[in-house]
GROMACS .gro file of C-alpha atoms in nm:
model
  288
    1LEU     CA    1   0.000   0.000   0.000
    2THR     CA    2   0.096   0.362  -0.049
    3VAL     CA    3   0.068   0.527   0.293
    4GLN     CA    4   0.147   0.854   0.466
    5TYR     CA    5   0.195   0.900   0.838
    6PHE     CA    6   0.039   1.190   1.030
    7GLU     CA    7   0.055   1.267   1.401
    8ARG     CA    8  -0.289   1.124   1.471
    9ALA     CA    9  -0.351   0.884   1.182
   10VAL     CA   10  -0.204   0.682   0.895
   11PHE     CA   11  -0.362   0.737   0.554
   12GLU     CA   12  -0.374   0.440   0.315
   13TRP     CA   13  -0.436   0.453  -0.062
   14HIS     CA   14  -0.669   0.177  -0.187
   15PRO     CA   15  -0.699   0.227  -0.567
   16GLU     CA   16  -0.928  -0.076  -0.605
   17ALA     CA   17  -1.194   0.069  -0.372
   18PRO     CA   18  -1.490   0.290  -0.472
   19ALA     CA   19  -1.386   0.654  -0.517
   20GLU     CA   20  -1.508   0.772  -0.176
   21TRP     CA   21  -1.316   0.493   0.000
   22ARG     CA   22  -0.981   0.507  -0.181
   23VAL     CA   23  -0.822   0.700   0.103
   24GLN     CA   24  -0.877   0.513   0.430
   25LEU     CA   25  -0.745   0.554   0.782
   26ARG     CA   26  -0.550   0.257   0.914
   27ARG     CA   27  -0.720   0.060   1.193
   28LEU     CA   28  -0.481   0.195   1.454
   29GLY     CA   29  -0.729   0.166   1.740
   30ALA     CA   30  -0.772  -0.204   1.669
   31GLU     CA   31  -0.395  -0.252   1.626
   32THR     CA   32  -0.303  -0.091   1.956
   33THR     CA   33  -0.561  -0.289   2.155
   34ARG     CA   34  -0.520  -0.631   1.991
   35GLY     CA   35  -0.545  -0.902   2.255
   36ARG     CA   36  -0.691  -0.683   2.529
   37SER     CA   37  -0.970  -0.846   2.727
   38ASP     CA   38  -1.016  -0.616   3.024
   39GLN     CA   39  -1.368  -0.515   3.122
   40ALA     CA   40  -1.402  -0.214   2.892
   41PHE     CA   41  -1.335  -0.431   2.584
   42ARG     CA   42  -1.588  -0.703   2.665
   43PRO     CA   43  -1.935  -0.702   2.503
   44THR     CA   44  -2.160  -0.465   2.694
   45PRO     CA   45  -2.540  -0.429   2.707
   46PRO     CA   46  -2.701  -0.108   2.581
   47ILE     CA   47  -2.708   0.193   2.812
   48GLU     CA   48  -3.065   0.319   2.841
   49SER     CA   49  -3.004   0.688   2.773
   50VAL     CA   50  -3.090   0.932   2.493
   51ALA     CA   51  -2.726   1.047   2.513
   52CYS     CA   52  -2.601   0.707   2.398
   53GLN     CA   53  -2.600   0.500   2.080
   54TYR     CA   54  -2.545   0.124   2.084
   55PHE     CA   55  -2.360  -0.062   1.807
   56LEU     CA   56  -2.462  -0.424   1.757
   57GLU     CA   57  -2.157  -0.474   1.532
   58THR     CA   58  -1.918  -0.443   1.828
   59GLN     CA   59  -2.161  -0.451   2.122
   60HIS     CA   60  -2.039  -0.122   2.265
   61ASN     CA   61  -2.196   0.212   2.358
   62LEU     CA   62  -2.101   0.561   2.242
   63CYS     CA   63  -2.226   0.843   2.463
   64SER     CA   64  -2.233   1.217   2.529
   65GLY     CA   65  -1.922   1.416   2.433
   66PHE     CA   66  -1.744   1.133   2.252
   67ARG     CA   67  -2.061   1.062   2.055
   68ALA     CA   68  -2.100   1.429   1.956
   69PHE     CA   69  -1.736   1.448   1.841
   70TRP     CA   70  -1.764   1.119   1.650
   71GLU     CA   71  -2.078   1.237   1.471
   72ARG     CA   72  -1.942   1.584   1.387
   73HIS     CA   73  -1.605   1.470   1.253
   74GLY     CA   74  -1.677   1.186   1.015
   75ALA     CA   75  -1.839   0.914   1.225
   76LEU     CA   76  -1.801   0.562   1.084
   77ARG     CA   77  -1.615   0.681   0.774
   78ILE     CA   78  -1.329   0.827   0.981
   79PHE     CA   79  -1.325   0.654   1.319
   80GLY     CA   80  -1.498   0.321   1.262
   81TYR     CA   81  -1.704   0.147   1.529
   82PRO     CA   82  -1.635   0.182   1.902
   83ILE     CA   83  -1.438  -0.120   2.023
   84SER     CA   84  -1.443  -0.037   2.394
   85GLU     CA   85  -1.650   0.144   2.650
   86GLU     CA   86  -1.516   0.463   2.806
   87LEU     CA   87  -1.227   0.391   3.042
   88SER     CA   88  -0.949   0.565   3.230
   89GLU     CA   89  -0.590   0.552   3.097
   90ASP     CA   90  -0.294   0.778   3.167
   91GLY     CA   91  -0.515   0.995   3.388
   92LEU     CA   92  -0.763   1.060   3.105
   93THR     CA   93  -1.109   0.938   3.017
   94ILE     CA   94  -1.069   0.776   2.675
   95GLN     CA   95  -1.248   0.545   2.432
   96TYR     CA   96  -1.111   0.325   2.156
   97PHE     CA   97  -1.249   0.299   1.803
   98GLU     CA   98  -1.138   0.083   1.513
   99ARG     CA   99  -0.930   0.366   1.364
  100ALA     CA  100  -0.866   0.601   1.657
  101ARG     CA  101  -0.853   0.669   2.031
  102LEU     CA  102  -1.041   0.970   2.168
  103GLU     CA  103  -0.941   1.157   2.484
  104TRP     CA  104  -1.148   1.390   2.703
  105HIS     CA  105  -0.963   1.697   2.835
  106PRO     CA  106  -1.194   1.864   3.090
  107GLU     CA  107  -0.953   2.156   3.136
  108ALA     CA  108  -1.041   2.260   2.779
  109ARG     CA  109  -1.417   2.224   2.827
  110GLY     CA  110  -1.619   2.411   2.566
  111THR     CA  111  -1.334   2.450   2.316
  112HIS     CA  112  -1.223   2.253   2.011
  113ASP     CA  113  -0.955   2.090   2.229
  114GLU     CA  114  -1.196   1.933   2.479
  115ILE     CA  115  -1.206   1.607   2.281
  116GLN     CA  116  -0.876   1.516   2.117
  117VAL     CA  117  -0.756   1.234   1.892
  118THR     CA  118  -0.458   1.048   2.040
  119PRO     CA  119  -0.142   1.075   1.822
  120LEU     CA  120  -0.144   0.708   1.724
  121GLY     CA  121   0.008   0.792   1.386
  122ALA     CA  122   0.331   0.902   1.555
  123TRP     CA  123   0.318   0.588   1.771
  124ALA     CA  124   0.282   0.368   1.460
  125ALA     CA  125   0.571   0.542   1.281
  126ASP     CA  126   0.801   0.499   1.580
  127ARG     CA  127   0.700   0.136   1.627
  128ILE     CA  128   0.827   0.031   1.283
  129GLY     CA  129   1.106   0.287   1.255
  130THR     CA  130   0.954   0.496   0.975
  131ALA     CA  131   1.188   0.781   0.883
  132ARG     CA  132   1.064   1.114   1.016
  133ASP     CA  133   1.358   1.332   0.912
  134PRO     CA  134   1.264   1.674   0.770
  135LEU     CA  135   1.294   1.724   0.395
  136PRO     CA  136   1.372   2.042   0.198
  137GLN     CA  137   1.080   2.225   0.044
  138PRO     CA  138   1.028   2.107  -0.317
  139PRO     CA  139   1.020   2.384  -0.578
  140GLY     CA  140   0.672   2.523  -0.635
  141VAL     CA  141   0.515   2.356  -0.331
  142PRO     CA  142   0.357   2.612  -0.095
  143VAL     CA  143   0.441   2.627   0.275
  144PHE     CA  144   0.163   2.532   0.516
  145ASP     CA  145   0.004   2.846   0.662
  146PRO     CA  146  -0.224   2.791   0.963
  147GLU     CA  147  -0.381   3.133   0.901
  148ARG     CA  148  -0.558   2.983   0.601
  149PHE     CA  149  -0.751   2.744   0.823
  150PRO     CA  150  -1.015   2.833   1.083
  151GLY     CA  151  -0.891   2.805   1.437
  152ALA     CA  152  -1.078   2.803   1.766
  153PRO     CA  153  -1.251   3.094   1.938
  154ALA     CA  154  -1.099   3.249   2.247
  155LEU     CA  155  -1.148   3.034   2.555
  156VAL     CA  156  -1.430   3.171   2.771
  157ARG     CA  157  -1.525   2.994   3.092
  158THR     CA  158  -1.783   3.233   3.240
  159PRO     CA  159  -2.075   3.411   3.072
  160PRO     CA  160  -2.036   3.784   3.001
  161ALA     CA  161  -2.224   4.039   3.211
  162GLY     CA  162  -2.588   4.061   3.110
  163ALA     CA  163  -2.600   3.710   2.965
  164PRO     CA  164  -2.931   3.520   2.998
  165VAL     CA  165  -2.788   3.261   3.238
  166GLN     CA  166  -3.135   3.192   3.380
  167GLU     CA  167  -3.216   3.003   3.059
  168THR     CA  168  -3.171   2.625   3.055
  169LYS     CA  169  -3.010   2.651   2.710
  170TRP     CA  170  -2.902   2.965   2.526
  171ILE     CA  171  -2.683   3.063   2.234
  172GLU     CA  172  -2.434   3.349   2.245
  173VAL     CA  173  -2.312   3.520   1.927
  174ASP     CA  174  -2.007   3.736   2.002
  175LEU     CA  175  -1.969   3.977   1.710
  176SER     CA  176  -1.630   4.116   1.814
  177GLN     CA  177  -1.479   3.767   1.841
  178GLN     CA  178  -1.682   3.621   1.551
  179ALA     CA  179  -1.764   3.334   1.783
  180LEU     CA  180  -2.072   3.137   1.879
  181ARG     CA  181  -2.104   2.967   2.216
  182ALA     CA  182  -2.371   2.727   2.338
  183TRP     CA  183  -2.447   2.742   2.710
  184GLU     CA  184  -2.651   2.539   2.956
  185GLY     CA  185  -2.718   2.791   3.231
  186ASP     CA  186  -2.372   2.920   3.319
  187ARG     CA  187  -2.186   2.616   3.178
  188LEU     CA  188  -2.024   2.637   2.836
  189VAL     CA  189  -2.090   2.322   2.632
  190PHE     CA  190  -1.978   2.418   2.279
  191SER     CA  191  -1.804   2.696   2.086
  192THR     CA  192  -1.706   2.763   1.728
  193LEU     CA  193  -1.590   3.042   1.500
  194VAL     CA  194  -1.863   3.189   1.280
  195SER     CA  195  -1.910   3.451   1.011
  196THR     CA  196  -2.168   3.721   1.081
  197GLY     CA  197  -2.285   4.012   0.867
  198LEU     CA  198  -2.060   4.238   0.665
  199PRO     CA  199  -2.058   4.608   0.769
  200GLN     CA  200  -2.320   4.692   0.506
  201TYR     CA  201  -2.538   4.397   0.619
  202PRO     CA  202  -2.504   4.397   1.000
  203THR     CA  203  -2.628   4.109   1.210
  204PRO     CA  204  -2.893   4.243   1.451
  205VAL     CA  205  -2.791   4.289   1.814
  206GLY     CA  206  -3.024   4.188   2.095
  207THR     CA  207  -3.204   3.894   2.252
  208PHE     CA  208  -3.411   3.671   2.025
  209ARG     CA  209  -3.556   3.320   2.020
  210VAL     CA  210  -3.537   3.043   1.762
  211TYR     CA  211  -3.883   3.031   1.606
  212VAL     CA  212  -3.839   2.803   1.302
  213LYS     CA  213  -3.600   2.517   1.227
  214VAL     CA  214  -3.550   2.395   0.867
  215ARG     CA  215  -3.305   2.115   0.798
  216TYR     CA  216  -3.245   2.235   0.439
  217GLU     CA  217  -3.344   2.578   0.313
  218ARG     CA  218  -3.317   2.765  -0.016
  219MET     CA  219  -3.190   3.119   0.044
  220ARG     CA  220  -3.215   3.401  -0.207
  221GLY     CA  221  -3.153   3.773  -0.174
  222GLY     CA  222  -2.946   4.074  -0.268
  223THR     CA  223  -2.962   4.290  -0.581
  224PRO     CA  224  -2.929   4.131  -0.928
  225GLY     CA  225  -2.601   4.223  -1.089
  226ILE     CA  226  -2.455   4.347  -0.761
  227ASP     CA  227  -2.476   4.103  -0.473
  228TYR     CA  228  -2.755   3.862  -0.567
  229TYR     CA  229  -2.732   3.511  -0.425
  230ASP     CA  230  -2.934   3.193  -0.468
  231LEU     CA  231  -2.815   2.914  -0.239
  232PRO     CA  232  -2.994   2.577  -0.247
  233ASN     CA  233  -2.995   2.330   0.040
  234VAL     CA  234  -2.853   2.557   0.310
  235PRO     CA  235  -2.822   2.308   0.598
  236HIS     CA  236  -2.943   2.322   0.957
  237THR     CA  237  -3.115   2.658   0.936
  238MET     CA  238  -3.267   2.813   1.251
  239TYR     CA  239  -3.447   3.146   1.217
  240PHE     CA  240  -3.434   3.376   1.519
  241TYR     CA  241  -3.551   3.717   1.387
  242ARG     CA  242  -3.741   3.786   1.063
  243GLY     CA  243  -3.519   3.645   0.786
  244TYR     CA  244  -3.207   3.621   1.002
  245ALA     CA  245  -3.090   3.271   1.085
  246LEU     CA  246  -2.813   3.053   1.219
  247HIS     CA  247  -2.712   2.803   0.950
  248GLY     CA  248  -2.434   2.597   0.799
  249ALA     CA  249  -2.231   2.751   0.516
  250TYR     CA  250  -2.083   2.528   0.246
  251TRP     CA  251  -1.972   2.810   0.013
  252HIS     CA  252  -1.682   2.946   0.219
  253ASN     CA  253  -1.434   2.844   0.488
  254ASN     CA  254  -1.345   3.189   0.618
  255PHE     CA  255  -1.497   3.153   0.963
  256GLY     CA  256  -1.375   3.407   1.215
  257HIS     CA  257  -1.441   3.693   0.970
  258PRO     CA  258  -1.767   3.872   0.871
  259MET     CA  259  -1.892   3.727   0.543
  260SER     CA  260  -2.272   3.723   0.538
  261HIS     CA  261  -2.577   3.932   0.452
  262GLY     CA  262  -2.667   3.933   0.823
  263CYS     CA  263  -2.716   3.567   0.905
  264VAL     CA  264  -2.476   3.375   1.128
  265ASN     CA  265  -2.273   3.131   0.914
  266LEU     CA  266  -2.140   2.821   1.091
  267PRO     CA  267  -1.901   2.544   0.981
  268LEU     CA  268  -2.105   2.247   0.863
  269ASP     CA  269  -2.020   2.017   1.153
  270ALA     CA  270  -2.091   2.290   1.409
  271ALA     CA  271  -2.424   2.374   1.245
  272ALA     CA  272  -2.530   2.010   1.258
  273TRP     CA  273  -2.441   1.981   1.627
  274LEU     CA  274  -2.615   2.307   1.717
  275TYR     CA  275  -2.930   2.216   1.522
  276ASP     CA  276  -2.968   1.890   1.715
  277TRP     CA  277  -2.894   2.059   2.049
  278THR     CA  278  -3.132   2.354   2.006
  279PRO     CA  279  -3.506   2.325   2.077
  280LEU     CA  280  -3.753   2.578   1.943
  281GLY     CA  281  -3.770   2.880   2.169
  282THR     CA  282  -3.401   2.875   2.259
  283VAL     CA  283  -3.265   3.223   2.335
  284VAL     CA  284  -3.014   3.369   2.089
  285TRP     CA  285  -2.820   3.652   2.254
  286ILE     CA  286  -2.616   3.863   2.011
  287HIS     CA  287  -2.379   4.129   2.144
  288PRO     CA  288  -2.096   4.348   2.011
   0.00000   0.00000   0.00000
């Protein structure tokens, strides 16, 4: 096989497979746990909870934060089935999957670093002695620039003054940070970079409530010949004030910067998570 090692995975090229499966992640989770028979790896009955999903294929549960991360970041296609229950290793709560090991870092609660993928790719490279020496930059190949990729919003652990902390669930849109945060009372449960309205199309400031949810929406607006847009199948749309909505955006990846005609654009995985988490009537609090 043609392979390439990364910190957290090994990519394999399978030219005989259907197009969408030609690049596959090696089954590193299964490799690292081969032969283990401790309690967490034994077949387990289903956990009776709406926060959990049970997999008959491996007879293991997937719950809460690990489940949300698994669903948002590729699910079966990327991680494979769970092959253990949650357990404690190296002082962390972790869970093994066919192709990965997930770790929970409570000190990073509410940020993109709360759930992390263990660097099993580096482990696999070291195990077989794969060369990891740096190479010179080939002519014409650009240098990786992290500024081209969306990062994580600033870490916030307590709600700002004036926040609607009396609400069971509420959504904060921070225009100055171009960030969205989901709260349960005064506890942060999720955050992501977003794109709100451009200066000429400002996102409204104030306290609103989600009044309509549409899984896929067609959005049209603007002036023909100037800024007209017609966007089919805009995913996970939640209207909170007139025609203003929170929704996924598939047409750009410039989150962290104003881009919209007033709506709040979210990365696709974040929009999917927020849509499932948000009941009708949820407060949306937008502030400068």
